Coordinates of C-alpha atoms in Angstrom, one line a residue:
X1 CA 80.9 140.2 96.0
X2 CA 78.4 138.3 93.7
X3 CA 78.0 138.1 89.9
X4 CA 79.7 140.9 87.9
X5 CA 78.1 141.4 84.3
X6 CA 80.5 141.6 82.1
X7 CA 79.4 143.8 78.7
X8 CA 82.9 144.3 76.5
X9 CA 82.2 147.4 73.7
X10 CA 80.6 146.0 70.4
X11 CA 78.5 143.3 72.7
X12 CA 75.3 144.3 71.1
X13 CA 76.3 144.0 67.6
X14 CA 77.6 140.0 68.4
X15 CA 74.5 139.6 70.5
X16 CA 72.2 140.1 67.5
X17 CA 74.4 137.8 65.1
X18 CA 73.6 134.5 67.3
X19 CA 70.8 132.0 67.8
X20 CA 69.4 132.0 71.1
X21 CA 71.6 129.2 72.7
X22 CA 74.9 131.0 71.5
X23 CA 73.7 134.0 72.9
X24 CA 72.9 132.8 76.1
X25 CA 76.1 130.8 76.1
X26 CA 77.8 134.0 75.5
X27 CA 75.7 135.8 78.2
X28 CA 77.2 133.5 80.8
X29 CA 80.6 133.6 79.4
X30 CA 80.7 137.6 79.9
X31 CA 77.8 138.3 82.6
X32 CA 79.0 136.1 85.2
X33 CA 82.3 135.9 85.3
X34 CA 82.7 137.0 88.9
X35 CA 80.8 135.2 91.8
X36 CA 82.7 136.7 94.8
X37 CA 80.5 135.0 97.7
X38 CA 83.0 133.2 99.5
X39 CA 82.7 129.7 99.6
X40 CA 83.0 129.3 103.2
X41 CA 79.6 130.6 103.6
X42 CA 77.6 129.5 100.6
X43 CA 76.6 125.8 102.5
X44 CA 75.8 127.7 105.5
X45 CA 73.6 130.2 103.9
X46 CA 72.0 127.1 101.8
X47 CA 70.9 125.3 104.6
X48 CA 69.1 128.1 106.7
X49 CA 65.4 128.4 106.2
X50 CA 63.2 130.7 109.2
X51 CA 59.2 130.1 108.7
X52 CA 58.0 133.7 107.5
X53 CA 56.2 136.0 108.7
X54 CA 53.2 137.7 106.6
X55 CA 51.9 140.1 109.2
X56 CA 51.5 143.1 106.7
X57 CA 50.5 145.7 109.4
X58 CA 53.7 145.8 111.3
X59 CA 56.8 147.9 110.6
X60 CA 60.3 147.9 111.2
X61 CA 62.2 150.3 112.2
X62 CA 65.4 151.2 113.5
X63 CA 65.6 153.0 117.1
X64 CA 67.9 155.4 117.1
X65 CA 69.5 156.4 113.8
X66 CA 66.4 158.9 113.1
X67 CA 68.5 161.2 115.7
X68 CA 72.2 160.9 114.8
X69 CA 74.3 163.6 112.9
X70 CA 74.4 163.6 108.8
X71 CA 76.3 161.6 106.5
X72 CA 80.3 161.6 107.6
X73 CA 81.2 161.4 103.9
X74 CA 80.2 160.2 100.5
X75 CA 82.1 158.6 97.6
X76 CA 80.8 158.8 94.3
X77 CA 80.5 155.4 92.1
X78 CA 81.3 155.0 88.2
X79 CA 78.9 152.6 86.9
X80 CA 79.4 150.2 83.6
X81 CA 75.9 149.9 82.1
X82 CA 74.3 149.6 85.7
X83 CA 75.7 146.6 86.1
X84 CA 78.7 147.3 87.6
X85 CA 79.6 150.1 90.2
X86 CA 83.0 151.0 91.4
X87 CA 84.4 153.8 93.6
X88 CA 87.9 155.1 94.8
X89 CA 89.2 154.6 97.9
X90 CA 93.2 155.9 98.7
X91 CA 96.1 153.6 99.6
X92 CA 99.2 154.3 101.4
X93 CA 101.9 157.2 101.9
X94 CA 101.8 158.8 100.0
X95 CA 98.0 158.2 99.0
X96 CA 97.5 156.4 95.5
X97 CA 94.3 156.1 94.4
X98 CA 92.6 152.5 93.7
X99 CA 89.3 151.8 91.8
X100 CA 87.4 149.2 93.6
X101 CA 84.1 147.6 94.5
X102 CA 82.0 148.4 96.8
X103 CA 81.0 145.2 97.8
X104 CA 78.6 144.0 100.5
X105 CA 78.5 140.3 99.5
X106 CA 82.1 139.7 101.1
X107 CA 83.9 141.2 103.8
X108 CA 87.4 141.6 102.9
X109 CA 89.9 144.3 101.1
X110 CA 92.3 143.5 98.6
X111 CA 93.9 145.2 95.7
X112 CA 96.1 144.0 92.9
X113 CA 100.1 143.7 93.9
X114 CA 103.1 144.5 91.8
X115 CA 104.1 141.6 91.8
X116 CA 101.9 139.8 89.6
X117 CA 100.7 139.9 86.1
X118 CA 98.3 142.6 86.4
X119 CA 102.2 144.8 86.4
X120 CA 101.4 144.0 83.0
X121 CA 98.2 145.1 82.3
X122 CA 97.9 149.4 81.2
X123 CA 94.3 149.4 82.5
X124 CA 95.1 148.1 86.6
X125 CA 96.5 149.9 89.2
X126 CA 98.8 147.6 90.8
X127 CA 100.0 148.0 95.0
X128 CA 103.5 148.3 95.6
X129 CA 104.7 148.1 99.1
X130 CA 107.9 149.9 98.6
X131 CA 106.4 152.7 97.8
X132 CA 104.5 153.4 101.0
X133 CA 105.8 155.2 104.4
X134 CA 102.9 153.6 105.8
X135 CA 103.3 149.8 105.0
X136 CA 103.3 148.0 108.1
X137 CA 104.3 143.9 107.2
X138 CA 102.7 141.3 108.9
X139 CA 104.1 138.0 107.2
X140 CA 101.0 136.1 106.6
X141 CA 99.2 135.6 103.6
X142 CA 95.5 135.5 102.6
X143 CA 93.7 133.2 100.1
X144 CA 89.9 134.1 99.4
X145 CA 87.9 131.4 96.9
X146 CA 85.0 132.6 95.0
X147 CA 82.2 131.0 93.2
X148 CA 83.5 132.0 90.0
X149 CA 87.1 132.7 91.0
X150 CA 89.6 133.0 93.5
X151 CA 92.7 135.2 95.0
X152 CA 95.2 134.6 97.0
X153 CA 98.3 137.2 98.2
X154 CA 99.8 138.7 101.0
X155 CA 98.3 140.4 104.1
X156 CA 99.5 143.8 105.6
X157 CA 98.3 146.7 107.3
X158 CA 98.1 149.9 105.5
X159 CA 96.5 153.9 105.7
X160 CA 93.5 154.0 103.6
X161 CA 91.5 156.8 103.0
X162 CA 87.7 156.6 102.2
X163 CA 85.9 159.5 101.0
X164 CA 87.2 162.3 103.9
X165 CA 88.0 159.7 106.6
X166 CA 91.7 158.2 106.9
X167 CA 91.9 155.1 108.4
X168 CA 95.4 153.7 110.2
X169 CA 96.7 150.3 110.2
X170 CA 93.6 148.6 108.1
X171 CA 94.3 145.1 107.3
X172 CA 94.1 144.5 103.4
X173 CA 95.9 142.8 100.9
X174 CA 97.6 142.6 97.8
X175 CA 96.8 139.4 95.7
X176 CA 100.0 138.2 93.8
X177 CA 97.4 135.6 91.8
X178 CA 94.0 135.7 90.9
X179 CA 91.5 133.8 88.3
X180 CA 91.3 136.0 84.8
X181 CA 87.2 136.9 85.3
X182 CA 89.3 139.7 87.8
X183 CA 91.5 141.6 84.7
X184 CA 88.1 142.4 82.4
X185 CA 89.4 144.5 80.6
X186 CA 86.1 146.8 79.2
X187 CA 85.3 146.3 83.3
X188 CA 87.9 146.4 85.4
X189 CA 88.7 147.1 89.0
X190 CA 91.8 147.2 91.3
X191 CA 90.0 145.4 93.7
X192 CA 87.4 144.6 96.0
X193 CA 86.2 146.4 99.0
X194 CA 84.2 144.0 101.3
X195 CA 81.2 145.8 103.6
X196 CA 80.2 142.3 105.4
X197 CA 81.0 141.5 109.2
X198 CA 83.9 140.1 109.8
X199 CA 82.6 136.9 110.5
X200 CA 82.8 136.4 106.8
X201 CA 86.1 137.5 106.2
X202 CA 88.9 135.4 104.8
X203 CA 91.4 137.8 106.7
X204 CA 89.6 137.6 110.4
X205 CA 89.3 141.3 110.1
X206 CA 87.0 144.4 110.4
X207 CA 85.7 146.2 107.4
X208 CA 86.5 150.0 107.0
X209 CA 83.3 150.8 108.5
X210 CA 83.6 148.8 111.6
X211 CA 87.2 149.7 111.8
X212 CA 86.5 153.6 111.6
X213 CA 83.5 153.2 114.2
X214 CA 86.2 150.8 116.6
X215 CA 88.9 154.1 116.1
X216 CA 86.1 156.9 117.0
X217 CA 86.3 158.4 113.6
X218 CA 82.7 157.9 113.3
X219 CA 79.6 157.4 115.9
X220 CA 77.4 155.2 113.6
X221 CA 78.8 151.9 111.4
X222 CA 76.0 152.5 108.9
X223 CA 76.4 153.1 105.7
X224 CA 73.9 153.0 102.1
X225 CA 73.9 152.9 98.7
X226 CA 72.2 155.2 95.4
X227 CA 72.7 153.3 92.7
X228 CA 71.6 154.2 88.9
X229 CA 72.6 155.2 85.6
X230 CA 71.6 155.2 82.1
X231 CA 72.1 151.2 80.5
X232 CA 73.5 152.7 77.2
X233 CA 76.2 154.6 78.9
X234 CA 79.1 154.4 81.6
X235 CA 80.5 156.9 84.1
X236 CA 79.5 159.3 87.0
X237 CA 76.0 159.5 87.1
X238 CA 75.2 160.2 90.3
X239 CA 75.5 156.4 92.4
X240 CA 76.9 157.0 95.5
X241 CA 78.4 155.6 98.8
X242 CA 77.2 157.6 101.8
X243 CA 79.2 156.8 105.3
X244 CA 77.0 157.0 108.2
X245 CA 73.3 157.6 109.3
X246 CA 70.3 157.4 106.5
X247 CA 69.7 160.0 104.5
X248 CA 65.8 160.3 104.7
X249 CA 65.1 162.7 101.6
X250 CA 66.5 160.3 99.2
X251 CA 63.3 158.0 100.4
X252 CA 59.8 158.6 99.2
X253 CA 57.9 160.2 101.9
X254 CA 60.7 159.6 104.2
X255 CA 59.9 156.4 104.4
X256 CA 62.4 153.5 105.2
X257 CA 61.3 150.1 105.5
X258 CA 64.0 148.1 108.2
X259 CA 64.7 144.5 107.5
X260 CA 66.6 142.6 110.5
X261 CA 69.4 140.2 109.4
X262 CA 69.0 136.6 110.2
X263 CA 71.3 134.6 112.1
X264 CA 73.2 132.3 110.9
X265 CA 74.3 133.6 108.0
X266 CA 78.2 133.5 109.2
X267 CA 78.6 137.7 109.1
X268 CA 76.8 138.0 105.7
X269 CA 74.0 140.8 105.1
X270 CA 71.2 137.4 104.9
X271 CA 67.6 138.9 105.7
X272 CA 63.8 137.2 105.3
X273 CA 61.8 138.0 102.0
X274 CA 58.1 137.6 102.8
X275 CA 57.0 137.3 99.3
X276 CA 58.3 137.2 95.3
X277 CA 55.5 138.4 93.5
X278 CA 54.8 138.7 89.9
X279 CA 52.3 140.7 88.4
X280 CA 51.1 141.2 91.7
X281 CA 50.4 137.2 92.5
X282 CA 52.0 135.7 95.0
X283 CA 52.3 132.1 93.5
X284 CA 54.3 130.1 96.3
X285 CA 58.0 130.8 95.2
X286 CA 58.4 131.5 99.0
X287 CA 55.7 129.3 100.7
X288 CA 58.7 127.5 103.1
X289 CA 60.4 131.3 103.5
X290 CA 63.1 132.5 101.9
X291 CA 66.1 134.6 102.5
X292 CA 68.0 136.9 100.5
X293 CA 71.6 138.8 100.7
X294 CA 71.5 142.2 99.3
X295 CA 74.8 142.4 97.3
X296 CA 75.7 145.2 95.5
X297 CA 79.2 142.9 93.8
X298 CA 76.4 141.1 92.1
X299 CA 75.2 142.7 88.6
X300 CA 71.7 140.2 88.6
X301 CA 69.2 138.8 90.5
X302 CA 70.2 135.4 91.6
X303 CA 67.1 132.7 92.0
X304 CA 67.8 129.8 94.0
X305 CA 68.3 126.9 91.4
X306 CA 65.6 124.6 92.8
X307 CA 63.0 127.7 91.7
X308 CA 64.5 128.8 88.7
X309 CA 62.1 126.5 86.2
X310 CA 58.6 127.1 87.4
X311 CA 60.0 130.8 88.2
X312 CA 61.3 131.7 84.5
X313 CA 58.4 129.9 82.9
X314 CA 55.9 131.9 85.3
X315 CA 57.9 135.4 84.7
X316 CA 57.9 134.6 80.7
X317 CA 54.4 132.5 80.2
X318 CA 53.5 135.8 77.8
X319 CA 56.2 136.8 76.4
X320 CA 58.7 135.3 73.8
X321 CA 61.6 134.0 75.5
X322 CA 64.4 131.5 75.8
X323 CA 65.0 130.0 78.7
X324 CA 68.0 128.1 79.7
X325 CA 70.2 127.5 82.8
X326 CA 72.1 130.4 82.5
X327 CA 69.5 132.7 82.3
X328 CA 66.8 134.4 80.1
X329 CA 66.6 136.1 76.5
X330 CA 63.9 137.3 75.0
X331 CA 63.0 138.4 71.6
X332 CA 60.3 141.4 71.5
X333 CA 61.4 143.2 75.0
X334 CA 59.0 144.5 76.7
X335 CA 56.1 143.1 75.4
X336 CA 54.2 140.7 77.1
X337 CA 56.8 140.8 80.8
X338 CA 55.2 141.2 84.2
X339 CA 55.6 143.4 86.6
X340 CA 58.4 141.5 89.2
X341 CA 58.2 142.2 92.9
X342 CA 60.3 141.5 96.3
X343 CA 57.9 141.6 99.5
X344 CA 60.8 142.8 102.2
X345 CA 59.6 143.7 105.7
X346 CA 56.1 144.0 104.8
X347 CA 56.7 146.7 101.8
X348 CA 56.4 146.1 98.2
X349 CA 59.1 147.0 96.0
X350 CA 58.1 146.6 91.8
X351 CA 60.5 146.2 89.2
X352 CA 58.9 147.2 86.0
X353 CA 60.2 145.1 83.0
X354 CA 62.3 148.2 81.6
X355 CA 64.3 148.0 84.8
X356 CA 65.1 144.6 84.8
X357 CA 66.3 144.2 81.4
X358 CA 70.1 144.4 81.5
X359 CA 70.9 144.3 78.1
X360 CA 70.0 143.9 74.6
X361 CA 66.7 141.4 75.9
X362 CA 68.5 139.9 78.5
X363 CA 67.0 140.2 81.6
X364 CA 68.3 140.5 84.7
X365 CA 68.2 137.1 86.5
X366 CA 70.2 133.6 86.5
X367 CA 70.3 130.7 88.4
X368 CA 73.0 129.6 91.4
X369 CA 73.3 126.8 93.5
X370 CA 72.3 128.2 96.5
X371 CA 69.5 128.3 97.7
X372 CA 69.4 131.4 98.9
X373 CA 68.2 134.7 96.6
X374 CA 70.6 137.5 95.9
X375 CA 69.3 140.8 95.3
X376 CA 72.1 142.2 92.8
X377 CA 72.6 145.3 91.5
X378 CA 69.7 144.7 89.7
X379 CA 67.2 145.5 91.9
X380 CA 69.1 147.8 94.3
X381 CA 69.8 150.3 91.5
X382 CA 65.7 150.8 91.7
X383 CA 65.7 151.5 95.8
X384 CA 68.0 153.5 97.9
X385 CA 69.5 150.7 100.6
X386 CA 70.8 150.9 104.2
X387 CA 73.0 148.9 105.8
X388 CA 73.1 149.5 109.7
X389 CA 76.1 147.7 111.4
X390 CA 75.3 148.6 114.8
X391 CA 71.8 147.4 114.9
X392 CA 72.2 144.6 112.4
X393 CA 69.1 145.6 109.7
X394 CA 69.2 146.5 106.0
X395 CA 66.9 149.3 105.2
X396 CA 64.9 149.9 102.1
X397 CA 63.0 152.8 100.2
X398 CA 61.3 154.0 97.5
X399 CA 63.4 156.9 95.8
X400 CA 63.4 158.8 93.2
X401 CA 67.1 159.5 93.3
X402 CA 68.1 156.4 91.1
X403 CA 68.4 156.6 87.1
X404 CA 64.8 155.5 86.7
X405 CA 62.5 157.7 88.2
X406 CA 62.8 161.3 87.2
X407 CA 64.1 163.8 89.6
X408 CA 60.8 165.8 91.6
X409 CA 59.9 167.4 94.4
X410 CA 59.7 164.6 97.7
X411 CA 56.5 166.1 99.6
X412 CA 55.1 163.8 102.1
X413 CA 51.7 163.1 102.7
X414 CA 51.4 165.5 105.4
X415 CA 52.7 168.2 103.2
X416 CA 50.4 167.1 100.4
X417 CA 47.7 167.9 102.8
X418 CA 48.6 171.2 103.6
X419 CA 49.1 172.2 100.1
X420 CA 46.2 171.1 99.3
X421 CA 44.4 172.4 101.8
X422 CA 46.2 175.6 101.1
X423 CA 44.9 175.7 97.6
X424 CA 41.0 175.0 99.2
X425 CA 41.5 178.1 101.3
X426 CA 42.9 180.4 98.7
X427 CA 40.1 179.4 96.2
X428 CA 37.0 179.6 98.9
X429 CA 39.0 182.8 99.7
X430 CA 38.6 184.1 95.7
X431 CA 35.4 182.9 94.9
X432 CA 33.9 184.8 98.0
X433 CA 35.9 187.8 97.5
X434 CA 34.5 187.6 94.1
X435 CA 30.9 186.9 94.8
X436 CA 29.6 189.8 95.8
X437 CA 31.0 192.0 93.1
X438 CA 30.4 190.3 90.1
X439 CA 26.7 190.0 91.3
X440 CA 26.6 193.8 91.7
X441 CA 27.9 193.9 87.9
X442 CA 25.8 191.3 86.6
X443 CA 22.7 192.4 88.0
X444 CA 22.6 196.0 87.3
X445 CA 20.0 198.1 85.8
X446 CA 21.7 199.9 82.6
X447 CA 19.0 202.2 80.9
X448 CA 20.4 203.0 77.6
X449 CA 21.5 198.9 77.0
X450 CA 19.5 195.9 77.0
X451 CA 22.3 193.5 78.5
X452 CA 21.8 189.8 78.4
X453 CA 22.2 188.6 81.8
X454 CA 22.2 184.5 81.3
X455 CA 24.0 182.7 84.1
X456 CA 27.7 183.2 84.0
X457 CA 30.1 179.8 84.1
X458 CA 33.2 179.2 85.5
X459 CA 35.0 176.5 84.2
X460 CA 36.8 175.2 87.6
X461 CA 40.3 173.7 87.1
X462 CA 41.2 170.6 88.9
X463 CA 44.5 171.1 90.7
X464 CA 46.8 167.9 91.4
X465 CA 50.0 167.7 93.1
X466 CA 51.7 164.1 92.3
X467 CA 54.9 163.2 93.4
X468 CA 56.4 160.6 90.4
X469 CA 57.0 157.5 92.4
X470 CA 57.4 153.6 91.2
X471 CA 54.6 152.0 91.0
X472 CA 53.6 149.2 93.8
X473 CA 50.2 147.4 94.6
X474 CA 48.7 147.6 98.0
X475 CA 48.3 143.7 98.4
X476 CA 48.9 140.4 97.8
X477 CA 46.9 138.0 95.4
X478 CA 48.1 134.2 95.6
X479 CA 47.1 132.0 93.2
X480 CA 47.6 128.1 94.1
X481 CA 49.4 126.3 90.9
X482 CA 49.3 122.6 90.8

């Protein structure tokens, strides 16, 4: 899990009532209450650097999932303001339900346990092993530290259901105490669901995914993520968890770029970014490489500290903003913000300033201590994002599926070609149809009229098929900044 953003009702309304530095102070008060990236990983994930790679020709791809059966199931998400996504997962015997997060910056699940404060709080759902057939004690406990937080509880094995799939004797558990930036009450979740390897887990176990491909419930551990929404608004809008193989029509011409994950990075989902551009211009944020986890616990994007001056003053040089060490605010939103782009496995991705604004003229990026980038929910509610287990890569794409690209047809190139070939063919087909008559007609001899015969004109209409896509450039300027 990463950096939840925290928004409580009637947050506008304050926002607008402060100076800069209280509303920035306030920002970091309520957007990051929650760094869930286990501590026990963080100094690992600092230290690892690779040398990049800009070889813009090559793609990656994954081998085999082209050919495997559809998605096994899919869970919708509720999101808060696109900053936070949550889904239901099932716990016990019988079944209660659980809202939770979906969370691919840790590896572990928990919920909350009777026994413990959040008994006392209306808006939880609380885990009560006396009320499960299927409780199965194992007398250890489990204690998970966070950036911004911790929990710590007891560990058990449990039936949980996810989606359509039940799984049997999952280890979880249910944390007796936790840090308060868990019980938000305007965001709130029973828990967290961790999608990371289990290298990275406190508990030494599985995640569901691995667990239901170890059980044969499923022949792929993959999984991906549509994330979206409206900012103004919570609820169902259409962000989803998918179980199993990629789902190729929720990418732009089918098109998924594959990123391989590094090693090293102790079971989290780390992989290379090539380039951070803005506006297009690469200006050396990533000349001695850099890597990135793609986290969907974390509401922002997260720039390694070291970068975040020369990186706020580059992304804000014509705009007016404050800057400060928890984050960004600026006064006349949009005007004057770049575009802001991720170079991942040779592809582009843009983020136009309307989809990195968070809230209110906030945008969407802060500062950590690590030195690593994490690519919040942020940026993966503008791309549809695969995480392969079995052949350890993260795909991206393009989509139009998210809450910032209108819905349209997805036609490929190919089929562009054909269609417009088509409409070549019927048109050649027309006019020639419709040469020899209207000749005929035009150049007739009619005794009893004197017809004016000048030239006749068609007015030709220009025919254009355009399938709405974000918008990314096709390469790289750098510009060298002493």
């Amino acid at each position: 899990s990463g950096i939840r953003l925290l928004l409580p009702n009637g947050r506008h309304r304050m926002i607008r009532g402060m100076s800069s530095n209280g509303r920035l102070a306030l920002m970091a008060a309520f957007f990051a209450p929650l760094l869930a990236f286990p501590l026990e990983n963080q100094d690992k994930v600092k230290s690892f650097h690779v040398p990049i790679k800009r070889s813009f020709g090559r793609k990656k791809k994954a081998k085999t999932l082209e050919d495997q059966p559809g998605v096994y199931t899919t869970i919708d998400m509720k999101d808060y303001r696109t900053i936070s996504y949550k889904g239901v997962v099932k716990i016990g015997d019988p079944p209660r339900e659980f809202e939770v997060v979906f969370d691919t910056g840790s590896a572990d699940l928990w919920v909350f346990s009777a026994h413990s404060r959040a008994k006392e709080m209306e808006y939880l759902h609380t885990y009560n092993s006396e009320a499960s057939s299927s409780y199965d004690e194992l007398n250890e406990g489990f204690e998970i530290m966070y950036a911004l937080g911790n929990c710590s509880g007891v560990a058990f094995r449990e039936t949980v259901k996810l989606g359509n799939i039940v799984v049997e004797k999952m280890k979880m558990g249910a944390a007796t105490k936790f840090s308060k930036n868990f019980d938000n009450e305007n965001d709130h979740s029973d828990g967290i669901l961790g999608l990371a390897y289990k290298k990275a887990a406190a508990m030494k176990s599985s995640n569901i995914v691995q667990k239901m491909k170890s059980e044969g419930l499923i022949d792929t551990a993959s999984f991906s993520f549509i994330l979206g929404g409206d900012p103004s608004k919570q609820g169902y809008d259409g962000s989803r968890l998918m179980i199993g193989p990629p789902d190729y029509s929720l990418a732009i011409d089918n098109k998924i770029t594959h990123v391989p994950i590094l090693d090293g990075c102790q079971g989290m989902w780390c992989i290379d970014i090539d380039a951070v551009l803005i506006n297009g211009v690469d200006h050396g944020l990533c000349t001695t490489g850099c890597t990135g986890v793609p986290d969907t616990g974390t509401s922002m994007i997260v720039v390694p500290l070291v970068l975040w001056p020369r990186f706020a003053m580059i992304l804000t040089k014509d705009a007016s903003c404050s800057i400060d060490s928890l984050g960004i605010l600026c006064h006349d939103t949009p005007q004057g913000l770049p575009v802001f782009s991720f170079v991942l496995g040779n592809t582009i991705f843009n983020l136009e300033p309307k989809q990195y604004i968070v809230a209110d003229g906030v945008l969407g990026f802060m500062p950590s201590k690590l030195n690593t980038w994490i690519l919040g929910d942020t940026f993966l509610k503008n791309v549809y994002t695969v995480f392969h287990m079995d052949n350890y890569t993260v795909g991206f794409a393009h989509t139009n599926s998210t809450g910032y690209w209108s819905p349209s047809m997805n036609v490929s190139r190919f089929q562009l070609f054909l269609l417009y070939l088509s409409v070549a063919f019927v048109s050649v087909g027309l006019l020639t149809a419709m040469y020899t008559p209207c000749k005929q007609y035009f150049t007739r001899q009619v005794p009893s009229r004197n017809w004016n015969r000048g030239p006749y004109s068609y007015q030709q209409a220009n025919l254009a098929v355009a399938s709405p896509r974000p918008r990314f450039d096709t390469g790289i300027v750098r510009e060298r900044i002493d």
